[in-house]
CSV table of C-alpha atoms in Angstrom, one decimal:
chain,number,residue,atom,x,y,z
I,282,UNK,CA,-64.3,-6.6,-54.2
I,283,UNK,CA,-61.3,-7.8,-56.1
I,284,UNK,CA,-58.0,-7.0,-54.2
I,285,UNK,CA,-54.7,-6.8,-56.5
I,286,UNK,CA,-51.8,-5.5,-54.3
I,287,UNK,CA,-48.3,-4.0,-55.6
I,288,UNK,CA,-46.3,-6.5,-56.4
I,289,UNK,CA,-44.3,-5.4,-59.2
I,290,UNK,CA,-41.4,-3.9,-56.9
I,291,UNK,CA,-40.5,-7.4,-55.7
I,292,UNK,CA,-39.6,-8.8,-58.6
I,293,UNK,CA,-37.7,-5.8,-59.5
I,294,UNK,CA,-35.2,-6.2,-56.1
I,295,UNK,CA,-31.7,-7.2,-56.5
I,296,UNK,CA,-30.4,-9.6,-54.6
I,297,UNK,CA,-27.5,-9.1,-53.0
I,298,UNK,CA,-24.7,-11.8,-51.0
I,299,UNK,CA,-25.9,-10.2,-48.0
I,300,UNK,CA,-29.3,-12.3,-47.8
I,301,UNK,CA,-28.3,-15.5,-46.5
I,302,UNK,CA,-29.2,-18.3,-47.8
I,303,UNK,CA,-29.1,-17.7,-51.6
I,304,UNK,CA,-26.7,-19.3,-54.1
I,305,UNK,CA,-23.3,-17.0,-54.9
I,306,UNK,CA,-24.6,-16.6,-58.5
I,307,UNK,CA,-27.9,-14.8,-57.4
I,308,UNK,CA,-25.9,-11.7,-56.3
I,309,UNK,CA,-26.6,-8.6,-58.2
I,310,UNK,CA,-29.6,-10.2,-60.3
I,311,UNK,CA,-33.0,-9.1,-59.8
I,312,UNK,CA,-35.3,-11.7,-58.2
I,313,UNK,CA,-37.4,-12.0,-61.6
I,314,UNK,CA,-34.1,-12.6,-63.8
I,315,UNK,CA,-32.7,-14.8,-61.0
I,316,UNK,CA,-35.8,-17.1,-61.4
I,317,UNK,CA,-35.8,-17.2,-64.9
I,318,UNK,CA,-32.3,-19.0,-65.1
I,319,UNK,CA,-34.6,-21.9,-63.3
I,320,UNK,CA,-32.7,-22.1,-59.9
I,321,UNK,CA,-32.7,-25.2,-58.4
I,322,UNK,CA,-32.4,-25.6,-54.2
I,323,UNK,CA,-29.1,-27.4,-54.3
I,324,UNK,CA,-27.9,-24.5,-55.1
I,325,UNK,CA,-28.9,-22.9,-52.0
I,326,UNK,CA,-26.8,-22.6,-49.0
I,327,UNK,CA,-27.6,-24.2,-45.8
I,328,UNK,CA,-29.2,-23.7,-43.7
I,329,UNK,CA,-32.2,-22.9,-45.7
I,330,UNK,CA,-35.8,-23.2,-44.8
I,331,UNK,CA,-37.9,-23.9,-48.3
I,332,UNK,CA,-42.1,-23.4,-49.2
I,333,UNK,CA,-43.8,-26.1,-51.3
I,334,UNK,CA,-46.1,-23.9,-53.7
I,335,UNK,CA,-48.1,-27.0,-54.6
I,336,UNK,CA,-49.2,-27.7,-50.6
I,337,UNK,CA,-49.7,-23.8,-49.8
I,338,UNK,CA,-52.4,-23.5,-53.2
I,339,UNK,CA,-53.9,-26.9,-51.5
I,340,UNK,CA,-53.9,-25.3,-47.9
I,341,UNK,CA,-55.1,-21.8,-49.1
I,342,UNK,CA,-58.0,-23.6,-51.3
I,343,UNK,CA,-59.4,-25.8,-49.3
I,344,UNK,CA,-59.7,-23.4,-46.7
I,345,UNK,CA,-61.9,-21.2,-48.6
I,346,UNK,CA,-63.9,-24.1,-49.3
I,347,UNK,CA,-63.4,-25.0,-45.7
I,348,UNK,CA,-65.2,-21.1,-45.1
I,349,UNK,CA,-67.7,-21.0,-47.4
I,350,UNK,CA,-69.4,-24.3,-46.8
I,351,UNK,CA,-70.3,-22.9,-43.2
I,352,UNK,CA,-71.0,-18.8,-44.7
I,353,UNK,CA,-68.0,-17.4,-42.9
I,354,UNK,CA,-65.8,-14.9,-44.1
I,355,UNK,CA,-62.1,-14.9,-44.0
I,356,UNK,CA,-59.3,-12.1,-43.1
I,357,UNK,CA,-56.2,-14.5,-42.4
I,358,UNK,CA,-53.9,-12.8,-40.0
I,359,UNK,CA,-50.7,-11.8,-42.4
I,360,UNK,CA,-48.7,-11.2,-39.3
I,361,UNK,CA,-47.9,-15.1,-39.5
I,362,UNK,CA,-46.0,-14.6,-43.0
I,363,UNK,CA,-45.8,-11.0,-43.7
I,364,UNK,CA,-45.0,-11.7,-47.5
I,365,UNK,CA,-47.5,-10.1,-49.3
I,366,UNK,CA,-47.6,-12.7,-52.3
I,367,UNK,CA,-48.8,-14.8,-49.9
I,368,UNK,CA,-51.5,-12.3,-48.7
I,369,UNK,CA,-52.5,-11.9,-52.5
I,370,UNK,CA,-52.8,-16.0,-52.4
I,371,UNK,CA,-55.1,-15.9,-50.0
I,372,UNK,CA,-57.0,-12.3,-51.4
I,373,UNK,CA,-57.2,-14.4,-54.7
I,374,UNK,CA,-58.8,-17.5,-53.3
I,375,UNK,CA,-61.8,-14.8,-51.5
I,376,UNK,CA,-60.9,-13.7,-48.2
I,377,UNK,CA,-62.0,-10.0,-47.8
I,378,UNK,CA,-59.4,-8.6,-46.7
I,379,UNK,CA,-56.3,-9.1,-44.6
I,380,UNK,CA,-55.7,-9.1,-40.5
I,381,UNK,CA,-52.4,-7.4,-39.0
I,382,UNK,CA,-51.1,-6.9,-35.3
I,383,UNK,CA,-49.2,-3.8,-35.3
I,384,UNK,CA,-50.0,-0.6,-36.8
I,385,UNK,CA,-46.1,-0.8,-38.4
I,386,UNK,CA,-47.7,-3.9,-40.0
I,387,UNK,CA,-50.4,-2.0,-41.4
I,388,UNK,CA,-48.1,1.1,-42.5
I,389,UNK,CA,-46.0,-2.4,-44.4
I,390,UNK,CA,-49.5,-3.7,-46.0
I,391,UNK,CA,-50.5,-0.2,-47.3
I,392,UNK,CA,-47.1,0.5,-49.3
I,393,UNK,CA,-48.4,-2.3,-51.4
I,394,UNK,CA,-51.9,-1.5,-52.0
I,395,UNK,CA,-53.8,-3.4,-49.4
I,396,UNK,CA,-57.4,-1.9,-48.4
I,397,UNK,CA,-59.0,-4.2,-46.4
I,398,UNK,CA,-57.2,-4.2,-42.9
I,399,UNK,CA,-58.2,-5.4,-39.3
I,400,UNK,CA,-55.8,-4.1,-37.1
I,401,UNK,CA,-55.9,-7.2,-34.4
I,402,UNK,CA,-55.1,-4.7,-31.8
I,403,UNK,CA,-56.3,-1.3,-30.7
I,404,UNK,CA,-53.9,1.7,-31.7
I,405,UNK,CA,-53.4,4.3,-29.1
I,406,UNK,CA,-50.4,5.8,-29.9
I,407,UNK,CA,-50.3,9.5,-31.3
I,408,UNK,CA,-48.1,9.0,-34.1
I,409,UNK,CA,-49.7,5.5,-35.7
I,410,UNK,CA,-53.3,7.6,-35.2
I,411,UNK,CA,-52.0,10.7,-36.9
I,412,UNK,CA,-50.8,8.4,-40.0
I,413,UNK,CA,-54.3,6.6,-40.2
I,414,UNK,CA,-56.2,9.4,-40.0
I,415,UNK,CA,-54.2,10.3,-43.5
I,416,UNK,CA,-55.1,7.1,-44.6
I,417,UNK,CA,-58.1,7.3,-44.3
I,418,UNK,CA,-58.8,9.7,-47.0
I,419,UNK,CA,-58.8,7.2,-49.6
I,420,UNK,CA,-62.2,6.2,-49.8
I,421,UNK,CA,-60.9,2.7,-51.0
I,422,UNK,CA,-59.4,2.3,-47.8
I,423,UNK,CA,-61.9,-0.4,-45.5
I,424,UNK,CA,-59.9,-0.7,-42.0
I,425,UNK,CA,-60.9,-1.5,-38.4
I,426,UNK,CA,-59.1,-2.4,-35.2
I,427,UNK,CA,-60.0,-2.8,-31.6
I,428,UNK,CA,-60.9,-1.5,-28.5
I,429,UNK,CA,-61.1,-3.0,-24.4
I,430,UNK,CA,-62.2,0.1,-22.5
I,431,UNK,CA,-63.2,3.7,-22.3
I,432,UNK,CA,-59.3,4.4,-22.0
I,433,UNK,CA,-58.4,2.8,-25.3
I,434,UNK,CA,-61.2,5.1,-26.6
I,435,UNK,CA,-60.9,8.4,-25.4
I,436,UNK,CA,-57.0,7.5,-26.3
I,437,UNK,CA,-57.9,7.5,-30.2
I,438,UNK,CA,-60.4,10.2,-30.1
I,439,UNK,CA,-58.0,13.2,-28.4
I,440,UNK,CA,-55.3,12.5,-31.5
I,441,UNK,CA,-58.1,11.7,-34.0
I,442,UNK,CA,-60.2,14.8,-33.8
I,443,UNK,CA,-57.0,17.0,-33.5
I,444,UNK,CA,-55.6,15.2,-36.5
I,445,UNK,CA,-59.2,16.1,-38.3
I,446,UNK,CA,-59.8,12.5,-39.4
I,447,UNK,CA,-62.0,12.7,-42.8
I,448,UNK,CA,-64.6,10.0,-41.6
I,449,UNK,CA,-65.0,7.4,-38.3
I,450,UNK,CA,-62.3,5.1,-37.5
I,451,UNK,CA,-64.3,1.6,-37.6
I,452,UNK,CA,-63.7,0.1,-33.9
I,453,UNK,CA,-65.0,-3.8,-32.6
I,454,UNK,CA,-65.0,-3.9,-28.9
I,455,UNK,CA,-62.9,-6.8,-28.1
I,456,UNK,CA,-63.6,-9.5,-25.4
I,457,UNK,CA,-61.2,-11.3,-23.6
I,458,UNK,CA,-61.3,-13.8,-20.2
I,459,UNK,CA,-59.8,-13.8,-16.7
I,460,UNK,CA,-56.3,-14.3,-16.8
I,461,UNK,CA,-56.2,-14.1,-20.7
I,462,UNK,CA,-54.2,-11.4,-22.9
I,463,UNK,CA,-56.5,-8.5,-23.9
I,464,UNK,CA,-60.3,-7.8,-24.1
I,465,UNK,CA,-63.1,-6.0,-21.1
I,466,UNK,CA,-63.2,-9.3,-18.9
I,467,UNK,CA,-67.4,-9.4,-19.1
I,468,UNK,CA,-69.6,-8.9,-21.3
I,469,UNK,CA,-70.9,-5.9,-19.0
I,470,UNK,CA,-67.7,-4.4,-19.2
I,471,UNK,CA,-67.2,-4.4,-23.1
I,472,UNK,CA,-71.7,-2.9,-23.3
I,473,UNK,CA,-69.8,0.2,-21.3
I,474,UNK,CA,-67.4,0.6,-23.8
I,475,UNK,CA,-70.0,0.0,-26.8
I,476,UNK,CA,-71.6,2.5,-25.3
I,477,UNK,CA,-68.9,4.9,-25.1
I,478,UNK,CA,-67.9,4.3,-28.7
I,479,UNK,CA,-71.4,4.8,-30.0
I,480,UNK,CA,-71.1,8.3,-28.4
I,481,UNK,CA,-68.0,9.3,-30.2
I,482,UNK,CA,-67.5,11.2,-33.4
I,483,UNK,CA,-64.2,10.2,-34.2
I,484,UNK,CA,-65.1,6.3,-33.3
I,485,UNK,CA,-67.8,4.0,-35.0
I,486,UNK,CA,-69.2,0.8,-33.5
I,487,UNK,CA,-68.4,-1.6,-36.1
I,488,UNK,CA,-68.6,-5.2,-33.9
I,489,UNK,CA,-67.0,-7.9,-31.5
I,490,UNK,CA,-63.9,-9.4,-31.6
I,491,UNK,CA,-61.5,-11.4,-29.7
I,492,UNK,CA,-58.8,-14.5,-30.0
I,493,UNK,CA,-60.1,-18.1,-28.3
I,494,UNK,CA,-56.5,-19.4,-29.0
I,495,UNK,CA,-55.1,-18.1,-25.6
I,496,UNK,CA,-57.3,-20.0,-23.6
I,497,UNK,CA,-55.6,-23.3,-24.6
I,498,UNK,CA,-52.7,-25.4,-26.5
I,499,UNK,CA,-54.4,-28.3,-26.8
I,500,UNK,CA,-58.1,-30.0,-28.0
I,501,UNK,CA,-59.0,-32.0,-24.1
I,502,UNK,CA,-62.3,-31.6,-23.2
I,503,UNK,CA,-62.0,-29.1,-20.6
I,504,UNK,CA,-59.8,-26.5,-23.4
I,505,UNK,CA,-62.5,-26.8,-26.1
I,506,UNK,CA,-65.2,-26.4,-23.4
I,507,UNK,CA,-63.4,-23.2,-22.4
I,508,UNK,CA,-63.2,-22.1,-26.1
I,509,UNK,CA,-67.0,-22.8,-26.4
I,510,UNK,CA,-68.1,-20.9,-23.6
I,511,UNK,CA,-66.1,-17.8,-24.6
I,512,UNK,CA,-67.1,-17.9,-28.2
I,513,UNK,CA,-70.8,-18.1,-27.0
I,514,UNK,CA,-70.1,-14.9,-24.5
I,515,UNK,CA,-68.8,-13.2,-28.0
I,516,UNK,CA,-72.2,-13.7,-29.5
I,517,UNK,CA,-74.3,-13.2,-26.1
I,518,UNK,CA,-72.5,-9.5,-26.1
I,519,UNK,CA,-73.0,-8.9,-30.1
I,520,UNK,CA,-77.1,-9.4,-29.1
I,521,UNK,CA,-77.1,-7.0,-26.2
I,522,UNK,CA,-75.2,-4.7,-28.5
I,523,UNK,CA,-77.9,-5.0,-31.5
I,524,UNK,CA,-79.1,-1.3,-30.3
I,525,UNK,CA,-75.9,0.7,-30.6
I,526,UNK,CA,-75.4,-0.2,-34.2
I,527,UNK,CA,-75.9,2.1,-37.2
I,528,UNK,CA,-76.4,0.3,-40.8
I,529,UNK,CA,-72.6,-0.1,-41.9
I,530,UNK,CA,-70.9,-3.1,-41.7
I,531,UNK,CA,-71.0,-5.2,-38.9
I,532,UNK,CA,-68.2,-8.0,-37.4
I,533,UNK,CA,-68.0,-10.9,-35.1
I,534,UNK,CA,-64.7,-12.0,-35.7
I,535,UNK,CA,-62.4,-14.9,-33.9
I,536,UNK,CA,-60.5,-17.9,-35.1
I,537,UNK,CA,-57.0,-18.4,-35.1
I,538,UNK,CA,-55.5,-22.1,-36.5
I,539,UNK,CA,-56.5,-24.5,-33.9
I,540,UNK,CA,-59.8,-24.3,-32.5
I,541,UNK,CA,-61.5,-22.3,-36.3
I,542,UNK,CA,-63.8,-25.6,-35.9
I,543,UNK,CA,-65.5,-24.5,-32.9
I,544,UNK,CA,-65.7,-20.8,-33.9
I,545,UNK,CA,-67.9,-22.1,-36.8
I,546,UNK,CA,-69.8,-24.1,-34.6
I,547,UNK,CA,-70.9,-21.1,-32.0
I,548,UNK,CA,-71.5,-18.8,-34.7
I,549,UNK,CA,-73.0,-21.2,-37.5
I,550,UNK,CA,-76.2,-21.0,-34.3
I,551,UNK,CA,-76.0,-17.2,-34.5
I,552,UNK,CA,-76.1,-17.3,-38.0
I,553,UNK,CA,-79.2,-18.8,-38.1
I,554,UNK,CA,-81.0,-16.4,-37.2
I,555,UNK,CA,-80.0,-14.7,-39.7
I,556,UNK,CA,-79.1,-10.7,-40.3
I,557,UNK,CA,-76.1,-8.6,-41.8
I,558,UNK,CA,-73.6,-9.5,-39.7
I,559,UNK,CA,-70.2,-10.4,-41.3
I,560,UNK,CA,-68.7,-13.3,-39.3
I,561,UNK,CA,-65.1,-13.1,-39.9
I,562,UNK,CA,-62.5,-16.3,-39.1
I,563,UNK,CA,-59.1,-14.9,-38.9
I,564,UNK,CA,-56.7,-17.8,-39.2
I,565,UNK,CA,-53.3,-17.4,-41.0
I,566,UNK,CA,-51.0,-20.2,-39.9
I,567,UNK,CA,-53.0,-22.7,-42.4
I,568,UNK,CA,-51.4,-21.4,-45.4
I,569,UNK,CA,-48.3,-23.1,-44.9
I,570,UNK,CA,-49.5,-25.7,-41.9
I,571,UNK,CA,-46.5,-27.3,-40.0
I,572,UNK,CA,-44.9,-30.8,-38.6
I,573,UNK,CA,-45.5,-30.2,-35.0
I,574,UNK,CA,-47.8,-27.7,-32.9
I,575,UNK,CA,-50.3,-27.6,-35.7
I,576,UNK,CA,-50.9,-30.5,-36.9
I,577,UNK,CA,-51.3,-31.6,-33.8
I,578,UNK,CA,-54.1,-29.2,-32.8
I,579,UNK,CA,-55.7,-28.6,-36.4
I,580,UNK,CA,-59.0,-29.7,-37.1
I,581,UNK,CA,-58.3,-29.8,-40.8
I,582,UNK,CA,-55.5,-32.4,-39.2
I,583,UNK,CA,-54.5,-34.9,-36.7
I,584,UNK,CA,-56.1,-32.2,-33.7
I,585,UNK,CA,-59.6,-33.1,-34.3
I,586,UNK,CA,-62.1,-35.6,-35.4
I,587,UNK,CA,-62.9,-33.5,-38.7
I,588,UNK,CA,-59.1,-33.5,-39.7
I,589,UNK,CA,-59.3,-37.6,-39.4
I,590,UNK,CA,-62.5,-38.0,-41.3
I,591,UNK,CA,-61.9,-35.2,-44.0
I,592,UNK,CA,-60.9,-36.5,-47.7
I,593,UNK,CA,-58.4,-33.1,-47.7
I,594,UNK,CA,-56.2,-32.4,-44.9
I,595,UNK,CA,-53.7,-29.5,-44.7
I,596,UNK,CA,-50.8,-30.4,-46.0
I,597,UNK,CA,-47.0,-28.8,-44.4
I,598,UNK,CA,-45.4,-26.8,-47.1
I,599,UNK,CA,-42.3,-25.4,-45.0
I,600,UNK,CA,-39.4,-27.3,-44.3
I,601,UNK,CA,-35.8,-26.5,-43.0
I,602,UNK,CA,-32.5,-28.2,-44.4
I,603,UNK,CA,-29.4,-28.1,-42.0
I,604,UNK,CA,-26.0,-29.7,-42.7
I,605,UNK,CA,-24.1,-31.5,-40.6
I,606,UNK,CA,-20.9,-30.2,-39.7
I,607,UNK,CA,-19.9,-32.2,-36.5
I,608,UNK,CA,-20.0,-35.6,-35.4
I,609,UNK,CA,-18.4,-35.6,-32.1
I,610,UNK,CA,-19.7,-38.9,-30.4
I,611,UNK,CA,-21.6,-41.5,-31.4
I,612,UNK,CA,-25.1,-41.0,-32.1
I,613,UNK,CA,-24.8,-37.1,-31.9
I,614,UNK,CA,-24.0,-35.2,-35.0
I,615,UNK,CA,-24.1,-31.1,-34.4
I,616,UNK,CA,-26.2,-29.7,-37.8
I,617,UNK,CA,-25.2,-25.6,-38.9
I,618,UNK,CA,-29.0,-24.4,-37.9
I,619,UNK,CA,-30.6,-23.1,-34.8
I,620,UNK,CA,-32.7,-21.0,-33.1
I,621,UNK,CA,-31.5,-17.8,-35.3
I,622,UNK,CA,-32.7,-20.4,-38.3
I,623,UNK,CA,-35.7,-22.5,-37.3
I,624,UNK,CA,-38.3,-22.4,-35.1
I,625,UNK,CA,-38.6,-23.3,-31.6
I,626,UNK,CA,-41.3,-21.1,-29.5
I,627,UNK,CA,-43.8,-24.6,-30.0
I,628,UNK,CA,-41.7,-27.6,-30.4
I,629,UNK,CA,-37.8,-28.3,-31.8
I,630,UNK,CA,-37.6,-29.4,-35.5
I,631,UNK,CA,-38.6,-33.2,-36.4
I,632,UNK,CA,-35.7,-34.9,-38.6
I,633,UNK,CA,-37.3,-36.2,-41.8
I,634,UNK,CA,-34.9,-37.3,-44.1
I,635,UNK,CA,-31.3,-37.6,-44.9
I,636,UNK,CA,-29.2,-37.1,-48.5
I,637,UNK,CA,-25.8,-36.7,-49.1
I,638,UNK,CA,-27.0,-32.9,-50.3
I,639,UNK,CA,-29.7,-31.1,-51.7
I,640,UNK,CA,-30.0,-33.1,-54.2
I,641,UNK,CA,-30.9,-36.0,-52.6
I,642,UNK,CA,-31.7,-39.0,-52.6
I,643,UNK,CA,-33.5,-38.5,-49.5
I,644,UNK,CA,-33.6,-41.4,-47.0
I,645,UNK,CA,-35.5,-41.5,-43.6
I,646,UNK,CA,-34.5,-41.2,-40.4
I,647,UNK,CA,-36.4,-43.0,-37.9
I,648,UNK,CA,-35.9,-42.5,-33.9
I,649,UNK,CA,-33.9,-39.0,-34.7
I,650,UNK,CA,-35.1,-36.5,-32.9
I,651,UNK,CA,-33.7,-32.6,-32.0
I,652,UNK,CA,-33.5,-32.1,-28.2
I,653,UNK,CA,-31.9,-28.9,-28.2
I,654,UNK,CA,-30.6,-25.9,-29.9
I,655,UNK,CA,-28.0,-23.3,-29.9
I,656,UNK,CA,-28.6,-20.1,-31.3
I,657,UNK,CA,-26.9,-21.6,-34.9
I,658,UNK,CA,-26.5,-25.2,-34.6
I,659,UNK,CA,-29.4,-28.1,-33.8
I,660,UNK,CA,-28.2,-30.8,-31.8
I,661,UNK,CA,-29.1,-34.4,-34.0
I,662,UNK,CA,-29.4,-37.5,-31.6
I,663,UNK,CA,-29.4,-41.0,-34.1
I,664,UNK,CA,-30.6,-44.2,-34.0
I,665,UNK,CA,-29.5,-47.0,-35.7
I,666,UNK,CA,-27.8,-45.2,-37.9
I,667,UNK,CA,-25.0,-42.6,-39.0
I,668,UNK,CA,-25.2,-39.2,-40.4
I,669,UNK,CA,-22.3,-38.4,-41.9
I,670,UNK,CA,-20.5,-34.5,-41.7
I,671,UNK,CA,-21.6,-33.0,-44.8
I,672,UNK,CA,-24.9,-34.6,-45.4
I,673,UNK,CA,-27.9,-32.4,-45.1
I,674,UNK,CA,-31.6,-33.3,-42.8
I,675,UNK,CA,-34.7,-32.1,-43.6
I,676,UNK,CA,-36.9,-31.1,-40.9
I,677,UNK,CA,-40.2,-30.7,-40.3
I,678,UNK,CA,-40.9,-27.3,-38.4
I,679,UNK,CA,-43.2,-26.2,-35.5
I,680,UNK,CA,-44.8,-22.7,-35.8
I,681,UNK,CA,-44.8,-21.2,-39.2
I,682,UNK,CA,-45.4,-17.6,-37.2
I,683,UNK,CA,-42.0,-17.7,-35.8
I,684,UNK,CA,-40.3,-19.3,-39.3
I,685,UNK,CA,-41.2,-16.6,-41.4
I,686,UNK,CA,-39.2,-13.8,-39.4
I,687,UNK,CA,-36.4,-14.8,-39.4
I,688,UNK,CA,-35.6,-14.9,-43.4
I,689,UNK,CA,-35.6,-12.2,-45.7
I,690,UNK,CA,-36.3,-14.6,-48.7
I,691,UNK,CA,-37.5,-18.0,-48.3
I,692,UNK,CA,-36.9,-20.1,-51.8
I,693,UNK,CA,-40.2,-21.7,-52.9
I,694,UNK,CA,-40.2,-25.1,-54.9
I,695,UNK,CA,-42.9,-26.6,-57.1
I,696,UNK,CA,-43.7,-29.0,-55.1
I,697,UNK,CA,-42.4,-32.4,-52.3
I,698,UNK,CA,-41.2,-33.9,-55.3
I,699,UNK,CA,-39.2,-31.3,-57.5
I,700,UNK,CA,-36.2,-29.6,-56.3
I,701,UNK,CA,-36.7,-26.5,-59.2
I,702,UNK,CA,-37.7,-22.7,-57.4
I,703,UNK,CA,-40.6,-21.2,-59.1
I,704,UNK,CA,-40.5,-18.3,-56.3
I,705,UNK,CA,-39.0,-16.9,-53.6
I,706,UNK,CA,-41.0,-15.1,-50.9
I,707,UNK,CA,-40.1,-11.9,-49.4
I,708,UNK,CA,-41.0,-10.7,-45.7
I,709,UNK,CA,-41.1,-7.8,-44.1
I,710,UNK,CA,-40.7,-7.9,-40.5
């Protein structure tokens, strides 16, 4: 199924001096004329946080490889960018569709054309119900989201069969684990509410889901043996539900960005055995990787023993550029980003480099670190040597899911080594 969203508006948009960031000469163009002049980032204001379009086409290919090799499919969650040029990046390169986490998300997704949706969530709520159920009478339209119990069920059904839905709302019954985030807490649990969605008109069995990434932030032993034994509860409870299901499509879905090499694992086994079922990763944060909580946890990185023995490792294709503006005391320089700017929910930013400006040359800084932040400045401790008010840091970021919300536009470069802007990505949060 190809999937071509609508992209054409974007480059239509006219910038304005009210999305920070962009040079003073961008104001009033659109974004497709402002890239034709061939912008280069010096030209940007600081702080800025920048995309390398060379690593994100490495990241996004070699994780379809990464997928295909093993015969799973791929919906990467779009909640971690929510730029749907991205999405079409990853659409192009074969995943089937795209995940999402709020049904706002999903109204965002279908303004541009996307219909293959996984709602990572259940939806409840009369008014997000009312708006799918109009959705869903284009025929195009392939969605699914989640349910934990009978409540979440008989929830959708009351505003579903009011609203006249035109066909089934595709449901997974999700799975979770004691002390987690959501999901029935047994296996037993989530048969009941299998059960209860098999009985409904309005509701179609459609598979299992959860997320393994809450049981754990790192790869010890005793996290990936917790991740193990969930992901092999996921597939116990797809077996017992082998009864309830009618011949549409069927999911086992789980995988966010860290442990996607032990989800293969468990469900490579269930593969075996072959049948129809669609076993769905849903990891998003790979498209742009990071410096910090990531590549740390990764197996396509430093994480895990396939990252260190792979030719091809994820590569980090976002970085953040703050100037300094304040050199109070020695070996502390105060740059013009913070928290409102960069990332901080999984680890500060990591200085890089040094220049005089954007335009480099770039130098490194070795034994600099970030130890705190303010809301907009970064506090930059040195060693062995001076950063001077004025010059600019590059710095490698933590978390692309909490990068990406907080700019409008993020400039996009060809790749580490040119400073020209062949894009810039737009977000909707």
């Amino acid at each position: 199924m190809e999937h071509k969203l609508l992209l054409g508006e974007l480059g239509n948009a006219r910038l304005s001096p009210r999305e920070k960031g962009l040079p003073v000469r961008a104001a009033g163009m659109t974004v497709r004329d402002f890239l034709a002049t061939g912008p280069r980032l010096p030209e940007f204001w600081t702080p800025i946080v920048a995309l390398d379009q060379e690593a994100m086409q490495a990241n996004v290919d070699l994780m379809a490889l990464w997928c295909s090799a093993r015969g799973l499919k791929l919906m990467p969650h779009g909640k971690t960018t929510m730029a749907p040029q991205l999405w079409q990046h990853q659409l192009d390169a074969g995943s089937i569709g795209i995940t999402l986490a709020t049904m706002g998300q999903v109204r965002t997704a279908r303004t541009f054309g996307l219909s293959s949706i996984m709602l990572a969530n259940a939806a409840v709520d009369d008014r997000s119900l009312r708006y799918l159920a109009g959705e869903l009478v284009d025929p195009q339209l392939r969605f699914l989201c989640w349910v934990d119990s009978v409540a979440t069920v008989e929830a959708m059904e009351r505003t579903l069969r009011d609203a006249g839905t035109p066909r089934p709302v595709d449901v997974c019954v999700e799975l979770g684990a004691a002390g987690g985030r959501t999901g029935a807490r047994t296996v037993g649990e989530a048969v009941e509410v299998a059960r209860r969605v098999a009985a409904s008109d309005v509701v179609r069995l459609a598979g299992v889901a959860g997320y393994e990434g809450a049981l754990g932030h790192d790869r010890s032993e005793e996290t990936l043996a917790a991740v193990r034994s969930y992901l092999h509860r996921q597939v116990e409870l797809h077996r017992d539900l082998a009864g309830l299901y009618d011949d549409g499509d069927i999911y086992v879905t789980a995988g966010g960005s860290a442990y996607f090499d032990v989800v293969a694992e468990v469900y490579g086994a269930a593969m075996a055995a072959g049948g129809r079922t669609l076993w769905t990763l849903r990891s998003g944060a790979y498209i742009t990787h990071d410096d910090g909580f990531y590549r740390r946890i990764s197996p396509l990185d430093e994480g895990g023993p396939e990252g260190r023995q792979a030719p091809e490792r994820f590569r980090s294709a976002l970085r953040g550029i703050a100037r300094v503006v304040s050199h109070p005391e020695q070996g502390l320089a105060l740059l013009d980003g913070g928290k409102r700017d960069f990332p901080f929910d999984e680890g500060l930013p990591i200085p890089r480099l040094l220049a005089p400006d954007l335009h480099g040359p770039w130098t490194t800084l070795p034994g600099a670190s970030v130890p705190a932040m303010n809301d907009q400045h970064s506090y930059l401790r040195l060693t062995g040597r001076d950063a001077p008010v004025g010059a600019v840091v590059s710095l490698g970021l933590s978390h692309p899911c909490t990068t990406f919300d907080k700019w409008p536009y993020l400039p996009v470069t060809a790749s580490p080594s040119s400073d020209l802007v062949v894009g810039l990505v737009r977000t909707f949060f």
